C-alpha positions as a Python dict, from the first residue, in 0.01 Angstrom:
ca = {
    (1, 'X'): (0, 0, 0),
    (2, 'X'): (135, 360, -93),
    (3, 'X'): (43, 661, 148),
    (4, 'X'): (130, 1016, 35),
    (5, 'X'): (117, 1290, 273),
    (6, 'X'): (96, 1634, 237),
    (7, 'X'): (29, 1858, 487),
    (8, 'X'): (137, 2197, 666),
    (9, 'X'): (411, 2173, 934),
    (10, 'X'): (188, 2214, 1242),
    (11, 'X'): (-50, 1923, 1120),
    (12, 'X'): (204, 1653, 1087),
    (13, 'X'): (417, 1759, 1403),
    (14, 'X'): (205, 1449, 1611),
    (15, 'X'): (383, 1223, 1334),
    (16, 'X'): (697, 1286, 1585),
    (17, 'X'): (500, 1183, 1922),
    (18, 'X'): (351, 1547, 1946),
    (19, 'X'): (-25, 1535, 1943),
    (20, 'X'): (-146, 1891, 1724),
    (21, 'X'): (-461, 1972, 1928),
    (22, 'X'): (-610, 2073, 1575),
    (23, 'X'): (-630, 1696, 1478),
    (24, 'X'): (-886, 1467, 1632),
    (25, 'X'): (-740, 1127, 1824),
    (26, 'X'): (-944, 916, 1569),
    (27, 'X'): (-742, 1116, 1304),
    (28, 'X'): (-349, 1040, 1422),
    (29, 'X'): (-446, 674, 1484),
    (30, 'X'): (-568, 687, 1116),
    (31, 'X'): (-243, 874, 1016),
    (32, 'X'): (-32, 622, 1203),
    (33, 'X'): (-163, 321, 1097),
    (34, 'X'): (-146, 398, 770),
    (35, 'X'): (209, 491, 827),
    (36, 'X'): (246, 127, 989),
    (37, 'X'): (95, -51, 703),
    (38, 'X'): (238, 117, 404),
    (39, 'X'): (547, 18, 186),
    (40, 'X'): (561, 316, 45),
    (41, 'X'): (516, 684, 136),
    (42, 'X'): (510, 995, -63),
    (43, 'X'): (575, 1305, 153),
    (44, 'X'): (462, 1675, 50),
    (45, 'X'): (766, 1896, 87),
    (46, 'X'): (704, 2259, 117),
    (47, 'X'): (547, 2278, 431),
    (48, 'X'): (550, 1918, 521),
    (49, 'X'): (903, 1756, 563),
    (50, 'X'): (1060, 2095, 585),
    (51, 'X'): (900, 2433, 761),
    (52, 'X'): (916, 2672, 473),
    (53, 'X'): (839, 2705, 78),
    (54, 'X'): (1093, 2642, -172),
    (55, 'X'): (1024, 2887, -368),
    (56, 'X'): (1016, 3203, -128),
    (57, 'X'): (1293, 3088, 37),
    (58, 'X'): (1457, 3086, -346),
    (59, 'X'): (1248, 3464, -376),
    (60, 'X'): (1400, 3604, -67),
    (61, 'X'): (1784, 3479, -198),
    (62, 'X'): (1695, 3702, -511),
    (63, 'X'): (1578, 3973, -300),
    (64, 'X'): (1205, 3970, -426),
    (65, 'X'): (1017, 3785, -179),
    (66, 'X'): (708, 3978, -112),
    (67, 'X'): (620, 3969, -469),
    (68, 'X'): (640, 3642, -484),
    (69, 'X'): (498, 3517, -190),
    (70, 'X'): (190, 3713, -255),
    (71, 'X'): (161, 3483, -591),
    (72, 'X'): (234, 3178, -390),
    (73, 'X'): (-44, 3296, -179),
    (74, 'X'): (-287, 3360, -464),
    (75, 'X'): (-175, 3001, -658),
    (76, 'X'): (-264, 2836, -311),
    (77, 'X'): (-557, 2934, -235),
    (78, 'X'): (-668, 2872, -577),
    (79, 'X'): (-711, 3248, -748),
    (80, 'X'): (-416, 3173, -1018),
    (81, 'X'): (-391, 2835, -1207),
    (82, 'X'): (-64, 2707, -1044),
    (83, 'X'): (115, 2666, -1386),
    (84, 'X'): (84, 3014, -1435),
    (85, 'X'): (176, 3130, -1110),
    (86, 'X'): (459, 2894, -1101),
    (87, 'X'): (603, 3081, -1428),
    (88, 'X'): (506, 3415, -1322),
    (89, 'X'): (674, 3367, -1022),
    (90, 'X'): (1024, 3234, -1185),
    (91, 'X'): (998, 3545, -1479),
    (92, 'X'): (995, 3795, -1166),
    (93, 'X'): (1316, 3588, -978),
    (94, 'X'): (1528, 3513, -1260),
    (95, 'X'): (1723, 3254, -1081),
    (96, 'X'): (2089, 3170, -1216),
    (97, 'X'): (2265, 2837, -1138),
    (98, 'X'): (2508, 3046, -972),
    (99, 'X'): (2224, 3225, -732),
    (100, 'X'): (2065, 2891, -679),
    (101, 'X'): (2400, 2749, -554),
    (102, 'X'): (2436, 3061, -356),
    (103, 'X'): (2075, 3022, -156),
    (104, 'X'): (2133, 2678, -139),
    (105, 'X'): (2461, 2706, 35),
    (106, 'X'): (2314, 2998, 258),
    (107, 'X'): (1991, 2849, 380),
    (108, 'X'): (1995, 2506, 482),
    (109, 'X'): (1665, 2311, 499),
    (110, 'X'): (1446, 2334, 836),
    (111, 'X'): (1343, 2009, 905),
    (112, 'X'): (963, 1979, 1041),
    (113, 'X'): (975, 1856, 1392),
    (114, 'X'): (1000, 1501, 1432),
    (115, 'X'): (994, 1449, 1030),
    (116, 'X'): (1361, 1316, 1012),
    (117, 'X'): (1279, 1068, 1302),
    (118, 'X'): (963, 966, 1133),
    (119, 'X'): (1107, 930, 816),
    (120, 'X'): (1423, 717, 928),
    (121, 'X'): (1187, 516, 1143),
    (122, 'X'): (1010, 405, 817),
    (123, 'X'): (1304, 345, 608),
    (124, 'X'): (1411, 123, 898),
    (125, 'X'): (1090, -91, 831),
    (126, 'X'): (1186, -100, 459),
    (127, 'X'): (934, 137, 369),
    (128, 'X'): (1023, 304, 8),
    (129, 'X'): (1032, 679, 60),
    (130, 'X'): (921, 940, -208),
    (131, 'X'): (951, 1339, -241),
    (132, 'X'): (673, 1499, -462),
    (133, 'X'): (628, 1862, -440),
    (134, 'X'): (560, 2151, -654),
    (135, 'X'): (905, 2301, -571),
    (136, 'X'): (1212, 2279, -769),
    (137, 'X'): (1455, 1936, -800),
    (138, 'X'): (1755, 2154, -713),
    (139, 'X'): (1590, 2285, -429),
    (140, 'X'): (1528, 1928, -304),
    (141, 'X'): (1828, 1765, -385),
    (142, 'X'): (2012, 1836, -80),
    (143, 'X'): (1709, 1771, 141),
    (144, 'X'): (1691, 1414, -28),
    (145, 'X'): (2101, 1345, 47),
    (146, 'X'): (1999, 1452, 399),
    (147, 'X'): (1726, 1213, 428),
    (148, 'X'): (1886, 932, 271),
    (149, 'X'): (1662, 944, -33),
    (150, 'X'): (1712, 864, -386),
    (151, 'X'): (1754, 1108, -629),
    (152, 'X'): (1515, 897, -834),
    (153, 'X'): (1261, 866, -578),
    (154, 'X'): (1244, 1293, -610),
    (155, 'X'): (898, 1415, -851),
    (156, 'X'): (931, 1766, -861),
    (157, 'X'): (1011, 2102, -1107),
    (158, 'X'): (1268, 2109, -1349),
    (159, 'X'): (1444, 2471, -1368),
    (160, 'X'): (1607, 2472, -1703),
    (161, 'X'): (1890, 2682, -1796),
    (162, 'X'): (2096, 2842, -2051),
    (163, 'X'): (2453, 2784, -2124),
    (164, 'X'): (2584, 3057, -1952),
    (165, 'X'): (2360, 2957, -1591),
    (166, 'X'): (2084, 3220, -1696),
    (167, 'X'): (1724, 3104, -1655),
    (168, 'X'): (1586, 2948, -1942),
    (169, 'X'): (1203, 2832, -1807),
    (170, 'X'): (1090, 2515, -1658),
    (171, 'X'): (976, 2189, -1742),
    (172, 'X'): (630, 2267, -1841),
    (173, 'X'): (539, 1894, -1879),
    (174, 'X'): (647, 1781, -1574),
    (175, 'X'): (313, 1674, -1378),
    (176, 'X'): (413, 1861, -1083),
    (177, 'X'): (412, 2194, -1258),
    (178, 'X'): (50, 2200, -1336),
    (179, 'X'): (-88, 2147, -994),
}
């Protein structure tokens, strides 16, 4: 059985031993036996398995983060399609391989409480482990080496580039880019 989960930090913090007083008991004992009886889990990662979004954290490194986060906001909750957003979002950062490296070097990943123990817990049990997100592969890359994840096991946004390390677009067909 597969399980994918995907949702905000403060939800999945009882996934650690920490019981979020939004979630009903019935709810975690759901969540956990799920996570018991599956061979295979797909985590969220924006939000989910680390604290903050890819893609303002990449914003703020480029030094436009409120313009961006307001169109992560509005692709969220729905107003923009997401493909759209996604690319309006990139045209306004205008991220280099070089910048990329930078942020990534800068800003290490914030692990959710309790996520890395939950997630070596499972891999312990065998469990095949799986990173989908909206976010970029680059971004997640060094998140997966931390986790002990396979690079093949990440699903996420291509950024494409020129020659020369400018920004050249995305992936457009990638299925994560459209929703």
């Amino acid at each position: 059985a597969m399980l994918c989960v995907a949702m905000h930090c403060s939800e999945v913090a009882f996934l650690g031993g920490a019981k979020d007083e939004g979630m009903s008991s019935e709810s975690i004992a759901m969540a956990k036996t799920a996570l018991q009886e599956a061979d295979a889990v797909c985590f969220d990662v924006d939000s989910t398995v680390v604290e903050t979004e890819g893609i303002d954290l990449l914003a703020a490194c480029f030094g436009v983060y409120e313009e961006v986060a307001n169109l992560t906001s509005n692709a969220m909750n729905g107003n923009i399609k997401f493909q759209d957003a996604l690319a309006a979002r990139l045209d306004i950062m205008q991220p280099t391989v070089e910048g990329v490296a930078k942020c990534l070097e800068k800003e290490k990943p914030k692990f959710t409480p309790g996520m890395k123990q939950v997630m070596a817990r499972l891999q312990e049990r065998g469990v095949e482990l799986y990173l989908v997100s909206g976010g970029f592969t680059l971004m997640i890359e060094p998140i997966a080496e931390i986790l002990k994840i396979p690079k093949e096991n990440i699903f996420a946004n291509k950024l494409l580039f020129a020659g020369d390390g400018s920004y050249n677009g995305f992936d457009r067909d990638a299925p994560t880019s459209k929703s």
